[in-house]
Short mmCIF file of N, CA and C in Angstrom, two decimals:
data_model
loop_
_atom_site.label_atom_id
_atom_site.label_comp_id
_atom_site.label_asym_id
_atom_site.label_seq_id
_atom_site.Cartn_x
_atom_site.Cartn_y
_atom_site.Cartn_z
N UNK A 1 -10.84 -15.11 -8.50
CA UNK A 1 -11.25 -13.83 -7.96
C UNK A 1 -10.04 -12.89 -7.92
N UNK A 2 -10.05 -11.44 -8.12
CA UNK A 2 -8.88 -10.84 -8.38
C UNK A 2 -8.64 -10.20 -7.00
N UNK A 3 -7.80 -9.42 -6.70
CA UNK A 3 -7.22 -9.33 -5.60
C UNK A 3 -7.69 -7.96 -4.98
N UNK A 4 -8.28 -7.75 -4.09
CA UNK A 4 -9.20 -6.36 -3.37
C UNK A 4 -7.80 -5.57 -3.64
N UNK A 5 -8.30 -4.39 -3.97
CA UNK A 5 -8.24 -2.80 -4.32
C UNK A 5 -6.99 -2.68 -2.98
N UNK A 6 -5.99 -2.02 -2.83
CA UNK A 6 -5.41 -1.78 -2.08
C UNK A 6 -6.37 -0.91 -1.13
N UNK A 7 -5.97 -0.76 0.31
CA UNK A 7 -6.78 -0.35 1.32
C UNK A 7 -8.26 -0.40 1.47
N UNK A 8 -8.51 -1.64 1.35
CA UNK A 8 -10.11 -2.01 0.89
C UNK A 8 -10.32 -2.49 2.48
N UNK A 9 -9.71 -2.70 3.65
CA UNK A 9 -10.00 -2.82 5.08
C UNK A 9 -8.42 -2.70 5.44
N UNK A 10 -7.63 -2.46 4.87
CA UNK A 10 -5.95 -2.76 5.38
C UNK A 10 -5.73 -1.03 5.28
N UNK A 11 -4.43 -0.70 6.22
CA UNK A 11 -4.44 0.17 6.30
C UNK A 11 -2.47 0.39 4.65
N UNK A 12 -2.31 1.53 4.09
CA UNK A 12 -1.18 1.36 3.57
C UNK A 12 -0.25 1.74 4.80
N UNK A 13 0.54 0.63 4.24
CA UNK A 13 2.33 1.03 4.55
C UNK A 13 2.52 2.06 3.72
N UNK A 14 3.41 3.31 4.76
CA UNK A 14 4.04 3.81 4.10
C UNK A 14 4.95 3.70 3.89
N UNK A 15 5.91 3.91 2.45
CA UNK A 15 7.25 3.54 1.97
C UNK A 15 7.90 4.90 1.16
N UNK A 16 9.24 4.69 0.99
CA UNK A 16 10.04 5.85 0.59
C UNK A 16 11.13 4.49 -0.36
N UNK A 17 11.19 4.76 -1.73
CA UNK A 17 12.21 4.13 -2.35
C UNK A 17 13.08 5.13 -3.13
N UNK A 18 14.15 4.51 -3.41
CA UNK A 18 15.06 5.55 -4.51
C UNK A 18 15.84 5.68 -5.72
N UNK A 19 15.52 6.00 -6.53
CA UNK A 19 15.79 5.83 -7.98
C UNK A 19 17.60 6.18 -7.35
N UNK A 20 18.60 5.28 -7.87
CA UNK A 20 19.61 5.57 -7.14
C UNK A 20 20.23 5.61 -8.84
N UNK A 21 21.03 7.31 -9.11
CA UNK A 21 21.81 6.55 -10.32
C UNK A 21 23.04 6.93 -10.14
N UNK A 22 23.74 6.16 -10.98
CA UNK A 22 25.41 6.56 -11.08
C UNK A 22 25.59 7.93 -11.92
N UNK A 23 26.96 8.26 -11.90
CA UNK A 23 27.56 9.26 -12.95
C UNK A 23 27.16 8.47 -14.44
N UNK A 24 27.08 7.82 -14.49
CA UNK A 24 27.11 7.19 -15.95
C UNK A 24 25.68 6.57 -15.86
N UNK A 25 24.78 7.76 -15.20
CA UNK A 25 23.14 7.52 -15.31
C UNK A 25 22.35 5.96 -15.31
N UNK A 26 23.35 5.12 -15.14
CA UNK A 26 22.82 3.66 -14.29
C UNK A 26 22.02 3.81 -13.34
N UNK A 27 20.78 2.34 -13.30
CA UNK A 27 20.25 3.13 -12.13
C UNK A 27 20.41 1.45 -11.06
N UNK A 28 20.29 1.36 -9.72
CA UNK A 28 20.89 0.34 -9.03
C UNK A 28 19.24 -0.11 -8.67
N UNK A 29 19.43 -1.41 -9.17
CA UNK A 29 17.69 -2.72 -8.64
C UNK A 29 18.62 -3.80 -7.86
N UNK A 30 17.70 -3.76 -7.08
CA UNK A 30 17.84 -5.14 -6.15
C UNK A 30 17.29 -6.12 -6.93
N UNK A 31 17.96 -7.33 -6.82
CA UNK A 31 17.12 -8.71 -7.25
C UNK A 31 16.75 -8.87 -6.17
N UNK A 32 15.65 -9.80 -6.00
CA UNK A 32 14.30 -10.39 -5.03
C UNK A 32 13.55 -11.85 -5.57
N UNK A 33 12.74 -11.93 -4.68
CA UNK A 33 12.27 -13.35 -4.64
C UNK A 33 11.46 -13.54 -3.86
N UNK A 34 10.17 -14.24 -4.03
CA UNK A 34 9.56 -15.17 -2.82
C UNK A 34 10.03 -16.23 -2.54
N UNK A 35 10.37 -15.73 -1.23
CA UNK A 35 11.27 -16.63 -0.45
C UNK A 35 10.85 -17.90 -0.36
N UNK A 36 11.61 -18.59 -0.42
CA UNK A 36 11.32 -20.36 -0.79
C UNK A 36 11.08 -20.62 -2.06
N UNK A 37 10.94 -19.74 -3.15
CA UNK A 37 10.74 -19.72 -4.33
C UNK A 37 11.40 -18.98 -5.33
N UNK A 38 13.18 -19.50 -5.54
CA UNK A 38 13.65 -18.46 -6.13
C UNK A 38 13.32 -18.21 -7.65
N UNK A 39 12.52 -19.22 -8.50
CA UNK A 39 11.90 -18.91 -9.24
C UNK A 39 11.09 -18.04 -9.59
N UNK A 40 10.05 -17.39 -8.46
CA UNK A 40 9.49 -16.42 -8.59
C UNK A 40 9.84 -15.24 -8.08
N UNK A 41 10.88 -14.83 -9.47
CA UNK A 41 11.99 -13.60 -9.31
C UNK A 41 11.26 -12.38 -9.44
N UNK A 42 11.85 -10.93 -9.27
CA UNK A 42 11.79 -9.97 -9.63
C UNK A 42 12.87 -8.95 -9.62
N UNK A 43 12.94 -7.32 -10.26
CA UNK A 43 13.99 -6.51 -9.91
C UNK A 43 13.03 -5.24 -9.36
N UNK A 44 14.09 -4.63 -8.26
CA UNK A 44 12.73 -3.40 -7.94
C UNK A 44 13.81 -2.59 -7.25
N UNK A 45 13.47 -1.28 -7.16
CA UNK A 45 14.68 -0.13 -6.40
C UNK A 45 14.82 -0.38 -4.84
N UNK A 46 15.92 0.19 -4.51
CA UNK A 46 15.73 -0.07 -2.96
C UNK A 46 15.04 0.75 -2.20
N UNK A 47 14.17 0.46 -0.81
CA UNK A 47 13.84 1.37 -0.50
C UNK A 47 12.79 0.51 0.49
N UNK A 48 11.91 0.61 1.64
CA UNK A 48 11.18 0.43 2.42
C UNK A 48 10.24 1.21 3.28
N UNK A 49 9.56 0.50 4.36
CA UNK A 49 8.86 0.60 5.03
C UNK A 49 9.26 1.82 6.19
N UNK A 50 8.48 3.12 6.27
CA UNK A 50 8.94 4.30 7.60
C UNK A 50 9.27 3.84 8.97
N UNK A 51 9.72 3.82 9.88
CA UNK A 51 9.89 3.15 10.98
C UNK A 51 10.03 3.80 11.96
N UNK A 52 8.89 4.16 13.37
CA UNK A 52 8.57 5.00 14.00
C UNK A 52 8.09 6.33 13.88
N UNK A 53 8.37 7.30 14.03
CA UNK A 53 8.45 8.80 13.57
C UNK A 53 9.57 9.19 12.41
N UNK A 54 10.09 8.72 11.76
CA UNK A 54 10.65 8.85 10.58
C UNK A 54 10.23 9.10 9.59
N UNK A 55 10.52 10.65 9.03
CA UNK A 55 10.26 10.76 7.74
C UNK A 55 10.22 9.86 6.74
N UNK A 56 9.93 10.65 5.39
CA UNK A 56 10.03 9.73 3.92
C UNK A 56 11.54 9.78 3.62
N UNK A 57 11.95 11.18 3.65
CA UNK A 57 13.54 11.12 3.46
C UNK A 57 14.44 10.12 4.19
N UNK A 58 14.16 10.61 5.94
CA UNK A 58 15.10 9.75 6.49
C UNK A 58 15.21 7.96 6.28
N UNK A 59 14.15 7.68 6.62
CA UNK A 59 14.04 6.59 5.65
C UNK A 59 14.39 5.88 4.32
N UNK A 60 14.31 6.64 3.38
CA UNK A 60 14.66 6.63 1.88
C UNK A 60 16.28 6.24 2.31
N UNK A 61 16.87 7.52 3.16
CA UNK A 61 18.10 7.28 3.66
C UNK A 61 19.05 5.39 4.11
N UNK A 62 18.00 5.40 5.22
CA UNK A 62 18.12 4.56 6.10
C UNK A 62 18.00 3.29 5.26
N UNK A 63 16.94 3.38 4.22
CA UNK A 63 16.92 2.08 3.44
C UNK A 63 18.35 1.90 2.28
N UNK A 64 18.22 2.96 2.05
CA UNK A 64 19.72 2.64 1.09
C UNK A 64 21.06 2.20 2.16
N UNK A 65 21.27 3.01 2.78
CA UNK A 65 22.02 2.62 3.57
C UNK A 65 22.12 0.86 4.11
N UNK A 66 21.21 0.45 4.56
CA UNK A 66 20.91 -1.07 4.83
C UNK A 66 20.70 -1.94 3.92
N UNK A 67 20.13 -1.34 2.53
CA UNK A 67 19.99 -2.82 1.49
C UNK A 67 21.23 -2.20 0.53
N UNK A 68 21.81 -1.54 0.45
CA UNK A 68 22.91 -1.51 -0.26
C UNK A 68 24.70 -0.68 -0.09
N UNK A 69 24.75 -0.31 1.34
CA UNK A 69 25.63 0.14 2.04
C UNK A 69 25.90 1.81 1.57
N UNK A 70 25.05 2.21 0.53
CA UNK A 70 25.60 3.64 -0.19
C UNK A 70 24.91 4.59 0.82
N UNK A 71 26.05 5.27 1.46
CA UNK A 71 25.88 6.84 2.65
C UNK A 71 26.25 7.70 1.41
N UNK A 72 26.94 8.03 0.95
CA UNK A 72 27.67 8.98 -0.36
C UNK A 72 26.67 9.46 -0.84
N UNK A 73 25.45 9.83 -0.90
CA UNK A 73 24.42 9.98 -1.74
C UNK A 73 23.74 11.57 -1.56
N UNK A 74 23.54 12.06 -2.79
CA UNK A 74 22.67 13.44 -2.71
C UNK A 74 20.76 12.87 -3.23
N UNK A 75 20.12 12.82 -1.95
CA UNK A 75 18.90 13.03 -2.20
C UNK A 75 18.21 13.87 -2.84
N UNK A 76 17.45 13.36 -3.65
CA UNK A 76 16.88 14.76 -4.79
C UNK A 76 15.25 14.85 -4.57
N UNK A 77 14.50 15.14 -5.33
CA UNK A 77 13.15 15.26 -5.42
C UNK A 77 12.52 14.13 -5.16
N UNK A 78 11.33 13.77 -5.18
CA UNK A 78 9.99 13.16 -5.38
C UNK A 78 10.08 12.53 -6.46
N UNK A 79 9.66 11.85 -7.27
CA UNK A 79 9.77 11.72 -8.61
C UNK A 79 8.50 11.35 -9.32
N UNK A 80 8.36 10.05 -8.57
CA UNK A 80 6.93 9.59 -8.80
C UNK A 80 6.38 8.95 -7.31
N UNK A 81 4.80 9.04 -7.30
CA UNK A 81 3.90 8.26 -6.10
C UNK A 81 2.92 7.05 -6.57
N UNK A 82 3.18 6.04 -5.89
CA UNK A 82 2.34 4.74 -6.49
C UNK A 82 1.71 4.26 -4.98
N UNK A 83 0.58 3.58 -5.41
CA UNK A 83 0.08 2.59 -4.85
C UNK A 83 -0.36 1.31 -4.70
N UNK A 84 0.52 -0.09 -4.64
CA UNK A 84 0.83 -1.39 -5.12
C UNK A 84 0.12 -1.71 -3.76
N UNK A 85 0.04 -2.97 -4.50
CA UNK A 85 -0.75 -4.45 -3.41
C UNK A 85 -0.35 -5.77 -4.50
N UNK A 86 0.21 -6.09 -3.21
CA UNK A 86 0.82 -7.56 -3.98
C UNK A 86 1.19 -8.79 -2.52
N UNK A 87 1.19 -9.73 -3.12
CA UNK A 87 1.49 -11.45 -2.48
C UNK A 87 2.75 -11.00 -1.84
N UNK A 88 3.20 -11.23 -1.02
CA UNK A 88 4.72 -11.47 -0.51
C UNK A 88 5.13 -12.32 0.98
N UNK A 89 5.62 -13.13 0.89
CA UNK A 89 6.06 -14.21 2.21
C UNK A 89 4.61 -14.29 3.06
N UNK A 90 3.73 -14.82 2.40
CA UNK A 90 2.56 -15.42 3.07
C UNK A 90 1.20 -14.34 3.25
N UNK A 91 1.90 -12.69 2.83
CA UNK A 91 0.73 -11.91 3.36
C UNK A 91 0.35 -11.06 2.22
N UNK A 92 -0.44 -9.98 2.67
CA UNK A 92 -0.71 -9.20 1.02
C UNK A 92 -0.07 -8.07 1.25
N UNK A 93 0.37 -7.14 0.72
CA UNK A 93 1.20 -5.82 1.34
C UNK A 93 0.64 -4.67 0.43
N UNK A 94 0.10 -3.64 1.01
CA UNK A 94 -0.76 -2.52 0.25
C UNK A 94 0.54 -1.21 0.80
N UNK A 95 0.62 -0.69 0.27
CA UNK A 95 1.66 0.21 -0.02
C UNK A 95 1.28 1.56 -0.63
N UNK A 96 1.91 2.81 -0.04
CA UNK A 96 1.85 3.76 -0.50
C UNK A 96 3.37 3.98 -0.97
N UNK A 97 4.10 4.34 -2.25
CA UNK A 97 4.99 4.04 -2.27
C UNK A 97 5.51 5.79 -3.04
N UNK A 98 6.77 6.08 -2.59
CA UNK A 98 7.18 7.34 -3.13
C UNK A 98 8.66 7.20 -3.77
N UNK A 99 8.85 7.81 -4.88
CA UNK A 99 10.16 7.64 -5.28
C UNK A 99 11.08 8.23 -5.65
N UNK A 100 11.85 8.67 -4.38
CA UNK A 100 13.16 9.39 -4.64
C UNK A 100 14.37 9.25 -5.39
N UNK A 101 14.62 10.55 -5.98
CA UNK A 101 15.57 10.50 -6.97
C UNK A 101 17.19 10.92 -6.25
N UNK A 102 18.17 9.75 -6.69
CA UNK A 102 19.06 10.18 -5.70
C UNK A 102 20.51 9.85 -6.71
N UNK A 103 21.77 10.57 -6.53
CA UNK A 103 22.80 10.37 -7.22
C UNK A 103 23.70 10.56 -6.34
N UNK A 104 25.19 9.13 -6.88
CA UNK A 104 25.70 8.77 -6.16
C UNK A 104 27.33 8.10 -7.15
N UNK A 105 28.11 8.86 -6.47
CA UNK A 105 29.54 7.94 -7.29
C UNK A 105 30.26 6.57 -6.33
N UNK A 106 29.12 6.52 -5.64
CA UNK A 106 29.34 5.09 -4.67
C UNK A 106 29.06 4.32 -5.38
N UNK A 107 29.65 3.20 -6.02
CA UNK A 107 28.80 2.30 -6.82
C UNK A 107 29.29 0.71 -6.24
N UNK A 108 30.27 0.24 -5.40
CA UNK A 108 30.36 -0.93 -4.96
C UNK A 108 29.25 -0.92 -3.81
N UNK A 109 28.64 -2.04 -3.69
CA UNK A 109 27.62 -2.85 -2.96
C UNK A 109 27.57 -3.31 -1.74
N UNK A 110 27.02 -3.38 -0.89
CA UNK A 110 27.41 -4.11 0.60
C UNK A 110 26.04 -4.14 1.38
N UNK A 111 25.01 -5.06 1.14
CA UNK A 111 24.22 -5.14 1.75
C UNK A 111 24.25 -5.74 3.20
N UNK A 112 24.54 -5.21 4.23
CA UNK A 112 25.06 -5.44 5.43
C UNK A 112 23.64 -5.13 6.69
N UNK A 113 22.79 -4.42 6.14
CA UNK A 113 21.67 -4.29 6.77
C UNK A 113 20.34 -4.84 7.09
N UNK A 114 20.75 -6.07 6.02
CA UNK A 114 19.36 -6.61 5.50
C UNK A 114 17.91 -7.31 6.68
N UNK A 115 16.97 -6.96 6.60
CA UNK A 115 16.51 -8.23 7.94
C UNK A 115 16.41 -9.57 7.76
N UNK A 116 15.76 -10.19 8.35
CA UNK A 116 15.69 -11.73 8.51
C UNK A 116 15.01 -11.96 7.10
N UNK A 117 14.07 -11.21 6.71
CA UNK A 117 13.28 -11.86 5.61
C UNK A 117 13.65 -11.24 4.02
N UNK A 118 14.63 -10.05 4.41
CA UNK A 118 15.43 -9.57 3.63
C UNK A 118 16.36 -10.83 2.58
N UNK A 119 17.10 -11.19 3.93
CA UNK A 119 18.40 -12.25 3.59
C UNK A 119 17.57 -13.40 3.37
N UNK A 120 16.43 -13.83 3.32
CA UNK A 120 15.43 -14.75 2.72
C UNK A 120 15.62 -14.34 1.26
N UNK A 121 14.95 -13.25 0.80
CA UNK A 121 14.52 -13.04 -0.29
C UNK A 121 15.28 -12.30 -1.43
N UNK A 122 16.45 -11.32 -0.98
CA UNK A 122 17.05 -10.65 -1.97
C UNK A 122 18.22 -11.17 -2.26
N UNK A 123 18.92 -11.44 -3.26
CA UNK A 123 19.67 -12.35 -3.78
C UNK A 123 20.68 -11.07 -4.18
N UNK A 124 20.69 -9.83 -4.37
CA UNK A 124 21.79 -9.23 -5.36
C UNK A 124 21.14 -7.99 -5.53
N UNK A 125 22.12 -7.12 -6.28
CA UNK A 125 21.92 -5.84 -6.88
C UNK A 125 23.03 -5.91 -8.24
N UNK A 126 22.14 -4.59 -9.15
CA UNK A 126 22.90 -4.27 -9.67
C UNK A 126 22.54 -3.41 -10.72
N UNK A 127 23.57 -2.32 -11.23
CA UNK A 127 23.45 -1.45 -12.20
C UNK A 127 23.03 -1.43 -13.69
N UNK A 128 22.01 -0.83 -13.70
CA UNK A 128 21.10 -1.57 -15.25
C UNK A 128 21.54 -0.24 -16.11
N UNK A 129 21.44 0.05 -17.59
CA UNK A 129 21.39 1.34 -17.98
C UNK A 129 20.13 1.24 -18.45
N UNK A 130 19.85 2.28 -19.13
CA UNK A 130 18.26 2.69 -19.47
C UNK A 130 17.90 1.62 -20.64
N UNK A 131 18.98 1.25 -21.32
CA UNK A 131 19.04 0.38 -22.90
C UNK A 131 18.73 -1.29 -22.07
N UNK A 132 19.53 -1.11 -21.39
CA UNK A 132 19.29 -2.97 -20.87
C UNK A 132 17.88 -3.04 -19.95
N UNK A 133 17.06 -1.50 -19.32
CA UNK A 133 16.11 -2.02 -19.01
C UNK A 133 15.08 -2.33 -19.94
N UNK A 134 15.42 -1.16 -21.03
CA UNK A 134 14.50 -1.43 -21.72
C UNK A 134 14.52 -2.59 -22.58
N UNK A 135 15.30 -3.23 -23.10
CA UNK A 135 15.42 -4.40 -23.89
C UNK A 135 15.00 -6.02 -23.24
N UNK A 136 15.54 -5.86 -22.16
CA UNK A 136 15.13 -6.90 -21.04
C UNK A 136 14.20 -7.51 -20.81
N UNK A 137 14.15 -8.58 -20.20
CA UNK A 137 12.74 -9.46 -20.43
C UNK A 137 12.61 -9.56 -18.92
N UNK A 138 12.69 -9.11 -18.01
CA UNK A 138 12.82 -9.59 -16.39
C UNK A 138 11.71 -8.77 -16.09
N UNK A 139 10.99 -9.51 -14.97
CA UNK A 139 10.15 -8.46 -14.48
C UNK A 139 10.55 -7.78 -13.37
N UNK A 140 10.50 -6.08 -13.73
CA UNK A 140 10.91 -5.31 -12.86
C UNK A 140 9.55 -4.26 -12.37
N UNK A 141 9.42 -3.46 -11.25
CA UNK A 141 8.41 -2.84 -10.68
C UNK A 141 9.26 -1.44 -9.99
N UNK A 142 8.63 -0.36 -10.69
CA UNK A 142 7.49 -0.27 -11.18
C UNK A 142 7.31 -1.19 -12.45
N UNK A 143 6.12 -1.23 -13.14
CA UNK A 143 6.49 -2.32 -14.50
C UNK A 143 6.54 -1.08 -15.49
N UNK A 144 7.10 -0.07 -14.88
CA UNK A 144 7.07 0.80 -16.56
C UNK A 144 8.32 1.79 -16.19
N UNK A 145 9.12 1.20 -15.42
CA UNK A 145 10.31 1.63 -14.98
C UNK A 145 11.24 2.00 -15.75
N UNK A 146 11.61 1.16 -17.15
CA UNK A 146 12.15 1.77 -17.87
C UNK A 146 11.71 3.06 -18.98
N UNK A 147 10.53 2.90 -19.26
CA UNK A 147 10.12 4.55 -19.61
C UNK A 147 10.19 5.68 -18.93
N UNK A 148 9.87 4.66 -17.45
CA UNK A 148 10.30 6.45 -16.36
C UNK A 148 11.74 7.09 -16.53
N UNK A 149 12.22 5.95 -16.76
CA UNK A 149 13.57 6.37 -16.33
C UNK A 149 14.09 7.29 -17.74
N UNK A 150 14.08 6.61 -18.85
CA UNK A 150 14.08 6.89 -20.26
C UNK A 150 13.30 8.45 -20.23
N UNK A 151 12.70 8.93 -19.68
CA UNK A 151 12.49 10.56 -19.60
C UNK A 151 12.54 11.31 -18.58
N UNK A 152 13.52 10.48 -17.53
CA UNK A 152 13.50 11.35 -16.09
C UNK A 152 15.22 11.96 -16.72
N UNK A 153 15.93 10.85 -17.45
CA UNK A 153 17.19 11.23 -18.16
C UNK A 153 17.08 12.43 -19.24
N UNK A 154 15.74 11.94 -20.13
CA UNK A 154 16.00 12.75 -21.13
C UNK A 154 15.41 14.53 -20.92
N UNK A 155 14.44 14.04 -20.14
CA UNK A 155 14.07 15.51 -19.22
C UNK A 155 14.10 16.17 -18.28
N UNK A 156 14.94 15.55 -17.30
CA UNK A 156 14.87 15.78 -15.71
C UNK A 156 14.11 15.66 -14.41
N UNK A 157 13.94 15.88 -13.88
CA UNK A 157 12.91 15.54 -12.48
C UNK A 157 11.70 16.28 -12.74
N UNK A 158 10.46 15.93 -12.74
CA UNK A 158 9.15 16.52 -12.58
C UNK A 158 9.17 17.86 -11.82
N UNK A 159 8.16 18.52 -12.53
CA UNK A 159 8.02 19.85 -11.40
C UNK A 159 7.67 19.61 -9.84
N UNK A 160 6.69 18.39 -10.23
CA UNK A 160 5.91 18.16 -9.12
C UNK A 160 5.84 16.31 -9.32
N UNK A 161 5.45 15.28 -7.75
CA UNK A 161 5.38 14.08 -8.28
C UNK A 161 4.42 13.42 -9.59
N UNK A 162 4.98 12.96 -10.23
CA UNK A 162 3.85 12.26 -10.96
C UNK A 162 3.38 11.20 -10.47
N UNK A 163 2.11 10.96 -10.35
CA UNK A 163 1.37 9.80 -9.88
C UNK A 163 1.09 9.00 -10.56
N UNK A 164 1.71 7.07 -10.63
CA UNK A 164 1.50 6.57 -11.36
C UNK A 164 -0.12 5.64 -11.46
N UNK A 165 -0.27 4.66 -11.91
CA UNK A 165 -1.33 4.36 -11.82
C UNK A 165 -1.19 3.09 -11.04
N UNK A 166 -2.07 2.89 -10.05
CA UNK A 166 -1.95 1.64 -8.70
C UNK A 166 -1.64 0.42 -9.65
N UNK A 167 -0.85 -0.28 -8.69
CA UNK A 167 -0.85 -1.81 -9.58
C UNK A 167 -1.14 -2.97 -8.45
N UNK A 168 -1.91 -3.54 -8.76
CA UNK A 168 -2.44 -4.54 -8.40
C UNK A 168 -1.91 -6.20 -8.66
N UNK A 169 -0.88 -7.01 -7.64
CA UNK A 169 -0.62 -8.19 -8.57
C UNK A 169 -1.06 -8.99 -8.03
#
């Protein structure tokens, strides 16, 4: 049986992630994992869950800051809006997810923020260019991340968000 439609009785999380790139247009993925299962890997941007009355920005903020120590950063636009539902540490997680575009000449690492299930599951970061995502065999999410990226470079930031299409895993 395939997996109910995101918000089919669950309410979404809202989330704020961030396309983080270097001067040399790298863009920074966390490695991840289901925890207890480092086999079942993935790569995905940083970024989380709103927490209290907190904006999308401040947040977006707050998450970089904690899964990868970078304050140095100019927040930019919107870029793209998704809506995922997927398996993770025992539960299903439906997500409204937004993705900020952000640049940064911070490029050493320090995940010093992480939570309990964080330091379970994320193993690393690190700077991909547009050529190694695209060539790559890893599964990364969005799963079409390297085309986004491949014309957010070659064209710049959207007028407005583009909405991708929900993914369901």
């Amino acid at each position: 049986m395939p997996p109910e439609a995101p918000g089919a009785d669950r309410p979404l999380r809202r989330v704020a992630r961030v396309v983080v790139l270097d001067p040399e247009d790298r863009i920074l993925l966390l490695h991840g994992h289901e925890p207890g299962d480092p086999a079942d890997d993935w790569w995905f941007t940083p970024g989380g869950g709103l927490e209290g009355g907190e904006t999308r920005e401040e947040a977006a903020l707050r998450e970089l800051r904690e899964e990868t120590g970078i304050t140095e950063v100019e927040l930019g636009p919107v870029l793209w809006r998704r809506v995922c539902s997927f398996p993770f540490a025992g539960r299903r997680w439906d997500q409204d997810e937004w993705y900020y575009l952000a640049r940064t000449a911070q490029t050493a690492i320090a995940a010093e923020g992480l939570t309990e299930l964080e330091r379970r599951s994320v193993t690393g970061a690190r700077w991909w260019t547009c050529r190694e995502l695209t060539e790559g065999h890893e599964t990364v999410y969005p799963t079409r991340l390297a085309e986004l990226l491949r014309r957010l470079l070659d064209e710049g930031p959207p007028e407005r968000p583009e909405t991708l299409a929900t993914e369901i895993v």
